[in-house]
XYZ file of C-alpha atoms in Angstrom:
576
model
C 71.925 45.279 140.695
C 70.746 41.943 139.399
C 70.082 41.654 136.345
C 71.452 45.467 134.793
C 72.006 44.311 131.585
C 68.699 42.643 130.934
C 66.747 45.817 132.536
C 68.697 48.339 130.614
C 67.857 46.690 127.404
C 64.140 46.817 128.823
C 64.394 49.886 129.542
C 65.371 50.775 126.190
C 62.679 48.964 124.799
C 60.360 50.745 126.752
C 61.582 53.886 126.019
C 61.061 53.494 122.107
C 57.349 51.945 123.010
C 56.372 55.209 124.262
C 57.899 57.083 121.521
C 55.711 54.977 119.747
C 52.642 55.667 121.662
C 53.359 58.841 121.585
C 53.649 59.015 117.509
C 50.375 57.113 117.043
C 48.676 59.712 119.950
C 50.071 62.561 117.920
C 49.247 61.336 114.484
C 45.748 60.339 115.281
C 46.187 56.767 114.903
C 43.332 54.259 115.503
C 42.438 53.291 118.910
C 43.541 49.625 117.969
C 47.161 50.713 117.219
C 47.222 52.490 120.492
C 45.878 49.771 122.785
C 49.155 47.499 121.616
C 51.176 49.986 122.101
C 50.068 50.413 125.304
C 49.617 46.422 125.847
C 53.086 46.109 124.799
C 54.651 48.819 127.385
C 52.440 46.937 130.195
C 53.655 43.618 129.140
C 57.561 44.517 129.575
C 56.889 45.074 133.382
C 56.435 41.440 133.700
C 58.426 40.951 136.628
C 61.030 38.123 137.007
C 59.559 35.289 139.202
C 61.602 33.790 141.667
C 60.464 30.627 143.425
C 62.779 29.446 146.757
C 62.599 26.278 148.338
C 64.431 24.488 150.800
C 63.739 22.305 154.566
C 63.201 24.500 157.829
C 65.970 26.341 159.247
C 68.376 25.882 156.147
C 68.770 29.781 156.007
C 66.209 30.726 152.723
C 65.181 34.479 154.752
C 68.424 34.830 155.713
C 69.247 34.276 152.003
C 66.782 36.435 150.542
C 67.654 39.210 152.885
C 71.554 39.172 151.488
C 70.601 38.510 147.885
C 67.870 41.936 147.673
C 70.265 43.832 150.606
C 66.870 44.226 152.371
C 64.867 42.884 155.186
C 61.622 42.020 153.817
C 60.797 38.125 154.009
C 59.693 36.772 157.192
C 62.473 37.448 159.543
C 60.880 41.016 161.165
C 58.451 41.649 158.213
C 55.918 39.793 158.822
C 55.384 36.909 161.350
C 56.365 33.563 161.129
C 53.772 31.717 159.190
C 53.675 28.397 157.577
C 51.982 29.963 154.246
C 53.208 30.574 150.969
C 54.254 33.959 151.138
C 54.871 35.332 147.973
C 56.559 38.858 147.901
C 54.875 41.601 145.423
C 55.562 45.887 144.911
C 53.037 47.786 146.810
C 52.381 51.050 147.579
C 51.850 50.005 151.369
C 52.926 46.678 153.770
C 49.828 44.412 153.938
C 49.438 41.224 153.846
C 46.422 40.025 151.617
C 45.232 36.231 152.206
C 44.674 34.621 148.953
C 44.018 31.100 149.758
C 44.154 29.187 153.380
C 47.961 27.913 152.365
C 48.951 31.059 150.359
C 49.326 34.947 151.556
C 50.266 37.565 149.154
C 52.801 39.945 150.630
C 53.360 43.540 149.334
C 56.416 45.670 150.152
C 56.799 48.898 148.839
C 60.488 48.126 147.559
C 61.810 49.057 144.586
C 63.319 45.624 143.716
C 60.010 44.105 143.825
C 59.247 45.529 140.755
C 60.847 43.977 138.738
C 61.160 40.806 141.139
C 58.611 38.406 142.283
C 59.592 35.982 144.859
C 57.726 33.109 146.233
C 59.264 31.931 149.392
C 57.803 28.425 150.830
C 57.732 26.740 154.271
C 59.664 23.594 154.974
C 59.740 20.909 152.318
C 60.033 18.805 155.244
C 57.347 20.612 157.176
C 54.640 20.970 154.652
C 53.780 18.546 152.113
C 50.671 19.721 150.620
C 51.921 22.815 149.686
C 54.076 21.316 147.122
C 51.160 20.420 144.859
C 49.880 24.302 144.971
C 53.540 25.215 144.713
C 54.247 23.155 141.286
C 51.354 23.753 139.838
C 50.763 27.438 140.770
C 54.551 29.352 140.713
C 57.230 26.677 139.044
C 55.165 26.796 135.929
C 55.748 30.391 135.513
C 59.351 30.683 137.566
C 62.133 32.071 135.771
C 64.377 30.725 138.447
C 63.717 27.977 140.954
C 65.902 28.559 143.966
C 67.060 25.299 146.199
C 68.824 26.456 149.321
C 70.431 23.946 151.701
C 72.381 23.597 154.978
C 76.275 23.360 154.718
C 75.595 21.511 157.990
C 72.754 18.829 156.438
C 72.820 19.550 153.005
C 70.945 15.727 152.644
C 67.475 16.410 153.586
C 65.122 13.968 151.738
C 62.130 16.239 151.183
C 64.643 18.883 149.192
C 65.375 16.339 146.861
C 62.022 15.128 146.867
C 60.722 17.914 145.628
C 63.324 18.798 143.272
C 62.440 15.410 141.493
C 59.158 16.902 140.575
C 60.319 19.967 139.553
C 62.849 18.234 137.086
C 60.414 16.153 135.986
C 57.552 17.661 134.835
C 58.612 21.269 134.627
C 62.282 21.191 133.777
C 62.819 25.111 135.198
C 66.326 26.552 135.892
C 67.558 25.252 138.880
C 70.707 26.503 140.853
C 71.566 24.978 144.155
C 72.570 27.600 147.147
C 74.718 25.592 149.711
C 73.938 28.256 152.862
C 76.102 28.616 156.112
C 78.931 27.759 154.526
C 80.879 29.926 156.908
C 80.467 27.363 159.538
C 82.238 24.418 157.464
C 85.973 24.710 156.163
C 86.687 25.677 152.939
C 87.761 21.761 152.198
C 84.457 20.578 153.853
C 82.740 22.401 151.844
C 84.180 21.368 148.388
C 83.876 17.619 149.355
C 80.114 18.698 149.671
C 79.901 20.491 146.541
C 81.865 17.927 144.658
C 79.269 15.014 146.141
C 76.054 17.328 145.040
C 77.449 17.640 141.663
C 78.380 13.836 141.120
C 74.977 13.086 142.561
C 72.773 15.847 140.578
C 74.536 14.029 137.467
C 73.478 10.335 138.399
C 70.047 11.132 139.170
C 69.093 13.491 136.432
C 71.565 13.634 133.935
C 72.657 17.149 134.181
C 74.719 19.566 136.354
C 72.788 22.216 138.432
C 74.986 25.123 139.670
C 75.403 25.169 143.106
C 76.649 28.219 145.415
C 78.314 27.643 148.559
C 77.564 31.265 150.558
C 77.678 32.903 153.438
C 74.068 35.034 153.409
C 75.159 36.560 156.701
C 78.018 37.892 155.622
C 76.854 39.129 152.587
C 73.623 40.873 154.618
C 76.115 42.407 157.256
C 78.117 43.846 153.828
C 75.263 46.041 152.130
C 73.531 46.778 155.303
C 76.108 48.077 157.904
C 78.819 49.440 154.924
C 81.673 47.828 157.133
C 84.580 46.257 155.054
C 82.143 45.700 152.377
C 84.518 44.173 149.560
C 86.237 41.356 151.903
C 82.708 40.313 153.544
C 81.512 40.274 149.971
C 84.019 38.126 148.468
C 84.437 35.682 151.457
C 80.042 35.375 151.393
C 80.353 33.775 147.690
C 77.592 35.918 146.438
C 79.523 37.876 143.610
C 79.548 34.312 141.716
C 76.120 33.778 142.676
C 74.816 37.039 141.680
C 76.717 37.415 138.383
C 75.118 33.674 137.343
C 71.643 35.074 138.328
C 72.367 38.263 136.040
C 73.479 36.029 133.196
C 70.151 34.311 133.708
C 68.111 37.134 133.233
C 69.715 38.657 130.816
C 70.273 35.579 128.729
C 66.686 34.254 129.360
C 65.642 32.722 126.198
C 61.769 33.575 126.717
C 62.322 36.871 127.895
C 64.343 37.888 125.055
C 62.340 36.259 122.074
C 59.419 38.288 123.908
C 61.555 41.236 123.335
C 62.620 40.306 120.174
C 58.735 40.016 119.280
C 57.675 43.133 120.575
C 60.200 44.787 119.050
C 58.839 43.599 115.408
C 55.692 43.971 116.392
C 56.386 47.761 116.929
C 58.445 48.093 113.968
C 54.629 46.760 112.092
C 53.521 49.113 114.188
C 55.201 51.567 112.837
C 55.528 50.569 109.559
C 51.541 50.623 109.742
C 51.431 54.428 111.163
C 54.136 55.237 108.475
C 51.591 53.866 105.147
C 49.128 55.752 107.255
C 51.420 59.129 107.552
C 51.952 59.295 104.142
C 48.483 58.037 102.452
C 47.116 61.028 104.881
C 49.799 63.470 103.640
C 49.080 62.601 100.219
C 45.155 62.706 100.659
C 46.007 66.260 101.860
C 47.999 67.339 98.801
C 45.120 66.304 96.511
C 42.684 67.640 98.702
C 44.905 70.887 98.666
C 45.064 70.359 94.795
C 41.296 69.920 94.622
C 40.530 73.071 96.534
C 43.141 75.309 94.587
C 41.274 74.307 91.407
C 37.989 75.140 92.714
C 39.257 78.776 93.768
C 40.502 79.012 90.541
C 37.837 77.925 88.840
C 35.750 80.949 91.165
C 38.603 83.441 90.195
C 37.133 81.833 86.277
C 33.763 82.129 86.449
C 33.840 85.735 87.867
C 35.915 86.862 84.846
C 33.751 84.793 82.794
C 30.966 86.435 84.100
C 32.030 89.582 84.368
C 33.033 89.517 80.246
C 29.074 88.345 79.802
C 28.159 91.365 81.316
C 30.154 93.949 79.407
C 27.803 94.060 76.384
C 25.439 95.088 78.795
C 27.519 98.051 79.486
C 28.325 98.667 76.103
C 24.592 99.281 75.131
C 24.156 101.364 78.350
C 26.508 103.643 77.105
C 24.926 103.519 73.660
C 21.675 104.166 76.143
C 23.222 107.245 77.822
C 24.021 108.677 74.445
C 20.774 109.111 73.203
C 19.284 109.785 76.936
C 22.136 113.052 76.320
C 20.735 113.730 73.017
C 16.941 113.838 74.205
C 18.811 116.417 77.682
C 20.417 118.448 75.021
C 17.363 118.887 73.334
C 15.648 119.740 76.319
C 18.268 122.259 76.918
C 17.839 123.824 73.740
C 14.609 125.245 74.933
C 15.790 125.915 78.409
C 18.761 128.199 77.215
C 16.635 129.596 73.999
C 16.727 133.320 73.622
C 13.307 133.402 74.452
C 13.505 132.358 78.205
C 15.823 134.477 78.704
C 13.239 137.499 77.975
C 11.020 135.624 79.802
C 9.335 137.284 83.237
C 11.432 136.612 86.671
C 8.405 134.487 87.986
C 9.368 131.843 85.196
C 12.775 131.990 86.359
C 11.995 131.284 89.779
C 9.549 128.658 88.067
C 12.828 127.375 86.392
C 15.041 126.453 89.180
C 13.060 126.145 92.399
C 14.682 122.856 92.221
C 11.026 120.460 91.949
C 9.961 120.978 88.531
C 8.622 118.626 86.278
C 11.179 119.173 83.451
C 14.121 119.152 85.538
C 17.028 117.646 83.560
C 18.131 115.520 86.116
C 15.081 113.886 86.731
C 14.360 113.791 82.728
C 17.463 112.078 82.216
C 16.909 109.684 84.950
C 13.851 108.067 84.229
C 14.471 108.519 80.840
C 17.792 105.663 81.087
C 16.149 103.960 83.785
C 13.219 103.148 81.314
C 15.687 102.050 78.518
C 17.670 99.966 80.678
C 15.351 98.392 83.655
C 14.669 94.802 81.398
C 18.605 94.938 80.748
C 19.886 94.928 84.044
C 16.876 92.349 84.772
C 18.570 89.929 82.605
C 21.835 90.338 83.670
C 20.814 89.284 87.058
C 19.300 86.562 86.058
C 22.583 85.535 83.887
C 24.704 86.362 87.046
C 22.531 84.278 89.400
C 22.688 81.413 86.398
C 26.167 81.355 86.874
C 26.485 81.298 90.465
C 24.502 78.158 90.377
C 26.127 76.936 87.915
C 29.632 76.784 89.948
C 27.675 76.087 93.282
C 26.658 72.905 91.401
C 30.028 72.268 90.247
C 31.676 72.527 93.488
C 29.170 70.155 94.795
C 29.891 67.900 93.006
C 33.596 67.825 92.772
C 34.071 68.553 95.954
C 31.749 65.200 97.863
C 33.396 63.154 99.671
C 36.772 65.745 100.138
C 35.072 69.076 101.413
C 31.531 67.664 101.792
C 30.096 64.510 102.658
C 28.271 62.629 99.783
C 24.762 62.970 100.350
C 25.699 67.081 101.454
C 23.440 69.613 99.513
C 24.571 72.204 97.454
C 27.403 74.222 99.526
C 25.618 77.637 98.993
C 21.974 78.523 97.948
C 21.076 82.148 95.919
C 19.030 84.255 97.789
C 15.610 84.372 96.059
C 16.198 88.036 95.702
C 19.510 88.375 94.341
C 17.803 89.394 90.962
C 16.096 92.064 91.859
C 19.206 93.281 94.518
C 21.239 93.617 91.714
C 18.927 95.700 90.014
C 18.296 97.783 92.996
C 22.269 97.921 93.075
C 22.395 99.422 89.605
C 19.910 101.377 89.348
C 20.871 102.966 92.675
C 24.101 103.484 90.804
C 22.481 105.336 87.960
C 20.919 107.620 90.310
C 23.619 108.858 92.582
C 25.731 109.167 88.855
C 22.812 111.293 87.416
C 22.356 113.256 90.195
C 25.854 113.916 90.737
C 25.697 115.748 87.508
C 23.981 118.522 88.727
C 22.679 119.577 85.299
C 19.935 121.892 86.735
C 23.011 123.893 88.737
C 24.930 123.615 85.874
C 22.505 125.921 83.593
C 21.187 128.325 85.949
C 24.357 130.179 86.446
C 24.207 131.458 82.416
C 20.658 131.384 81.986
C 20.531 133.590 85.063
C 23.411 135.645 83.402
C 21.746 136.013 79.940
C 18.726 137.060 81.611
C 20.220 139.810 83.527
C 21.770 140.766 80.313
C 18.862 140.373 78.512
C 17.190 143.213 81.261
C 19.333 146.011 79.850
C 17.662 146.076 76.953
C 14.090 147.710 77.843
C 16.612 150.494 80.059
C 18.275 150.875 76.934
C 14.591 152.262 74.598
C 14.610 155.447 76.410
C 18.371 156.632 75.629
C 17.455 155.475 72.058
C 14.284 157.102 71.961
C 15.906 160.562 73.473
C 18.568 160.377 70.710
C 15.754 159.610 68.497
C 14.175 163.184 68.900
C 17.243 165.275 69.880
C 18.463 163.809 66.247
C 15.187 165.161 64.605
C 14.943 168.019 66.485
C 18.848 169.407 65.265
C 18.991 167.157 62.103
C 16.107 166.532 60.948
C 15.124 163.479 59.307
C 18.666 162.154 58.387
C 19.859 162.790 61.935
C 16.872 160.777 63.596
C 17.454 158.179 60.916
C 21.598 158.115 61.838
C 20.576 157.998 66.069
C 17.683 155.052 65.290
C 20.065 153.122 63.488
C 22.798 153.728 66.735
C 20.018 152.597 68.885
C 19.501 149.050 66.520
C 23.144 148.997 66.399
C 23.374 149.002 70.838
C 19.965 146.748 71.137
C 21.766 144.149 68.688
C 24.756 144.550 71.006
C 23.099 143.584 73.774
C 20.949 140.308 72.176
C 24.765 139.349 71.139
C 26.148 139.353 74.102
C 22.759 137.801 75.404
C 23.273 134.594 72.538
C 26.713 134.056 73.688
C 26.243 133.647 77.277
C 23.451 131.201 76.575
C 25.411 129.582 73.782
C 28.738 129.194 76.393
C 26.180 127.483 78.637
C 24.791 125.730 76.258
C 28.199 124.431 75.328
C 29.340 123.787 79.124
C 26.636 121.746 79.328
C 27.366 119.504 76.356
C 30.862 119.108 77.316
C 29.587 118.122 81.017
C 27.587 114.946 79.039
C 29.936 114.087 76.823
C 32.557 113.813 79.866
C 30.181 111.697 81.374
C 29.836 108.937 78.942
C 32.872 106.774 80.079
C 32.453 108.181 84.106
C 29.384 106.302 83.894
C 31.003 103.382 82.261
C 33.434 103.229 84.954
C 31.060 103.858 88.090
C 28.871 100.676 86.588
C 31.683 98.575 85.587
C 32.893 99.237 89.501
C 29.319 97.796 90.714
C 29.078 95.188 88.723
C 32.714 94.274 89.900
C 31.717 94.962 92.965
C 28.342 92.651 93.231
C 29.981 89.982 90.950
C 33.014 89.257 93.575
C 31.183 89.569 96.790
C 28.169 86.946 95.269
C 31.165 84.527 94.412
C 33.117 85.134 97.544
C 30.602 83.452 99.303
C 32.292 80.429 98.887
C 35.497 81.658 100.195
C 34.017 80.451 103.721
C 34.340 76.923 102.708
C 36.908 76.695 100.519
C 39.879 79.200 102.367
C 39.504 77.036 105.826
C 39.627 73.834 104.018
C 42.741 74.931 102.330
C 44.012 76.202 105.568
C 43.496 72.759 106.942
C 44.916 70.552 103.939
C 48.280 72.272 103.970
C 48.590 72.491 107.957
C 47.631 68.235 107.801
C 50.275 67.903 104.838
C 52.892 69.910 106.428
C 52.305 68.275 109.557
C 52.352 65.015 108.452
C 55.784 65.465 106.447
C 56.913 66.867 109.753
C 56.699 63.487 111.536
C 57.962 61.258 109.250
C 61.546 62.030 110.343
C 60.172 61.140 113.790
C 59.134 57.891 112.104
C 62.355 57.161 110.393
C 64.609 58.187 113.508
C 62.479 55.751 115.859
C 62.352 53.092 112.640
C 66.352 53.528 112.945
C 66.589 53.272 116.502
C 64.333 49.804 116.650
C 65.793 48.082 113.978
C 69.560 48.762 115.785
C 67.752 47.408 118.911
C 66.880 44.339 117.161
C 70.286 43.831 115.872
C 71.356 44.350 119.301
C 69.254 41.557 120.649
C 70.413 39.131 118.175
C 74.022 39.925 119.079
């Protein structure tokens, strides 16, 4: 193929473009960045543009047909015209008029894409196409193609028009001496000698010229048959290596290449700054937002240490509140009550009365410690404030934007729920006691005890009178004494299970003392994290997303440095 060298290198080219396209897609680089990419990708499918000229009948389709190894200029593609024709990739045949003297032609042929050629009538046939020809196509040829007859290589409207050309434009010119199967081989070098000498006269330089036989190079890569010997008798293995050289050597092509390829590597350099100016916003930002969780892991341990006094003087609270029970159970468990009727009894523990000890103890530490827990919510919701404000404003511009209001607002009740919260506490602790069921077991023991005693005046009372009856004074004296001696028995035993009860019940309050501690400490844990955890919504994703944008963005940049590599060996390749 024509021209391998040059496309390969292209192709290269292109290949690291859209690695770089790709990079600044996947790295989120601006839409600027992007667009040259993409301009520069577009611009290295600039085809080649070939411009052939030459009188009627000198061979040029012929020509083109053996030089592309396909049939596509006028000869049986499309009809005989005296346009410009010039030959273009398309997805269909079609001829689309452009102007009365010029026809664009596309072929859907691969070579086209990369080829552009511009085949003209007759220089002898047409003059005032050569105006629209020079100043349309020769300006932008890379290759200005001059075919002429082995059998009238002389024509004066050839050289005409190449005097133009060499004039005013200067483009490469070769010179393709066609039909040279129909002269001798010595014919044919006195001709090419005599174009030489006379190319040098007239304007001071050499052209190449190419004596060939198109046909036989045609009937080579179409039909297959003894491909090699019509090949190297048609002369176009000089012709095509020269044309190859051309295009791979072409001095504007290349310096194109050579500044596309440093403006990628700016490109790149550019996404690079960007990579790591990103990756390093992200590790402060991840910085940033570690300290703030920190400082909320802080501020709940400060807070938390502002509240224990308040526990400490609950305790001291509880104590007394136990004190002011234990008196109250004094008079419960009292001898007294325990002689007391069965319809007091039943008055005692039907569970609703106003003296219960639960419900005394109760209200009696809600009322010393209602303003307490008051001001510890207002201290707690203080403080919350306090690092809302704080995270406001350390945090504008990385987790909010500047003019962003405070993150997280209290609730206008959070006072009084943390009130409700501890005092809820309280209750399900009191009443978890279970004082009442605590005492009625031994008062209701005692008091069965306490029965025996009227059953036990009659057995007295007999001994009593059998004593006087048989001994007389002295005896009834020994047998009343026996009877004070059993009814003293029986108030012991009385005293003791009221004073075990008594005691169970003291032990049961004094246990208490640090379970209530620790059931309030719990709560106020418990209310203390979940109020400051309300900023784990903002801060845990924004962590989340700092480290996955600075791990991400480390990632690529040994995709930047391998493609860095791989254009700046491409640019020493081009300078080669």
């Amino acid at each position: 193929m024509i021209g391998d060298e040059y496309f390969q290198l292209r192709t290269r080219l292109s290949a690291e473009l859209q690695r770089l396209a790709g990079l600044i897609r996947d790295l989120g680089g601006d839409a600027e960045s992007a667009a040259i990419a993409e301009n520069l990708i577009a611009s290295l499918r600039d085809p080649f543009v070939f411009v052939v000229v030459g009188e009627v009948n000198v061979g040029k389709s012929t020509f083109l047909n053996a030089l592309f190894g396909q049939d596509f200029s006028r000869t049986g593609v499309v009809p005989t015209t005296d346009k410009i024709l010039f030959f273009k990739h398309g997805d269909r045949q079609q001829i689309v008029p452009v102007t009365p003297t010029l026809d664009e032609v596309h072929v859907p042929s691969d070579f086209l894409r990369d080829f552009h050629i511009v085949d003209t009538p007759g220089t002898n046939s047409i003059e005032n196409e050569h105006q629209e020809i020079t100043e349309r196509f020769v300006p932008v040829a890379d290759l200005v193609i001059f075919v002429f007859s082995a059998m009238n290589p002389w024509g004066a409207s050839a050289w005409q028009f190449l005097d133009k050309v060499h004039k005013h434009w200067m483009r490469h010119v070769i010179f393709i001496l066609q039909q040279c199967d129909l002269r001798s081989h010595e014919e044919i070098q006195v001709i090419t000698d005599y174009m030489a000498q006379l190319t040098s006269l007239r304007y001071g330089q050499h052209f190449p010229i190419f004596a060939v036989s198109a046909k036989k190079a045609y009937l080579a890569r179409s039909s297959g048959l003894d491909r090699e010997r019509l090949l190297e008798e048609s002369g176009f293995l000089p012709l095509e290596s020269h044309i190859s050289s051309l295009v791979g050597h072409n001095a504007a092509r290349l310096h194109k290449m050579a500044g596309t390829t440093r403006l990628a590597r700016q490109l790149l350099e550019n996404l690079r700054q960007s990579v790591e100016s990103t990756a390093a916003d992200s590790r402060r930002a991840l910085a940033l937002i570690q300290e703030f969780i920190t400082e909320r892991e802080l501020q709940v341990d400060r807070t938390l240490k502002k509240i224990l006094p308040a526990l400490d003087a609950t305790g001291r609270d509880y104590h007394e509140c136990c004190l002011l029970v234990a008196g109250m159970a004094e008079h419960v468990l009292s001898t007294k009550r325990a002689f007391e009727k069965n319809g007091e009894e039943d008055e005692d523990f039907g569970g609703h009365r106003k003296d219960s000890l639960d419900h005394r103890l109760f209200q009696d530490l809600q009322h010393r410690t209602g303003d307490r827990w008051r001001q510890v919510g207002i201290i707690l919701e203080e403080d919350f404030l306090q690092y809302a404000r704080f995270l406001h404003v350390q945090g504008r511009g990385t987790l909010f934007a500047h003019d962003a209001p405070l993150p997280v607002d209290a609730d206008a009740d959070l006072r009084r729920l943390f009130s409700v919260h501890m005092d809820s506490t309280m209750r399900r602790f009191v009443l978890g006691l279970k004082l009442d069921e605590a005492l009625e077991p031994g008062l209701r023991k005692a008091r069965r005890r306490a029965r025996w005693v009227p059953w036990l005046l009659l057995p007295v009372l007999a001994a009593i009178g059998a004593a006087w009856w048989f001994d007389g004074p002295l005896g009834a004296a020994i047998a009343g004494g026996g009877g004070l001696l059993l009814a003293g028995f029986a108030f012991l035993i009385t005293q003791t299970a009221l004073n075990h009860t008594r005691g169970l019940l003291m032990d049961r309050l004094e246990e208490s003392s640090e379970l209530l501690r620790d059931m309030l400490h719990r709560q106020i844990h418990s209310d203390v994290e979940n109020l400051f955890s309300r900023f784990l919504p903002l801060l845990a994703p924004a962590q989340e997303e700092a480290a996955r944008r600075e791990q991400e963005m480390s990632s690529q940049t040994g995709r930047i440095a391998d493609l860095a590599r791989s254009l700046g060996e491409f640019e020493q390749s081009l300078r080669a």
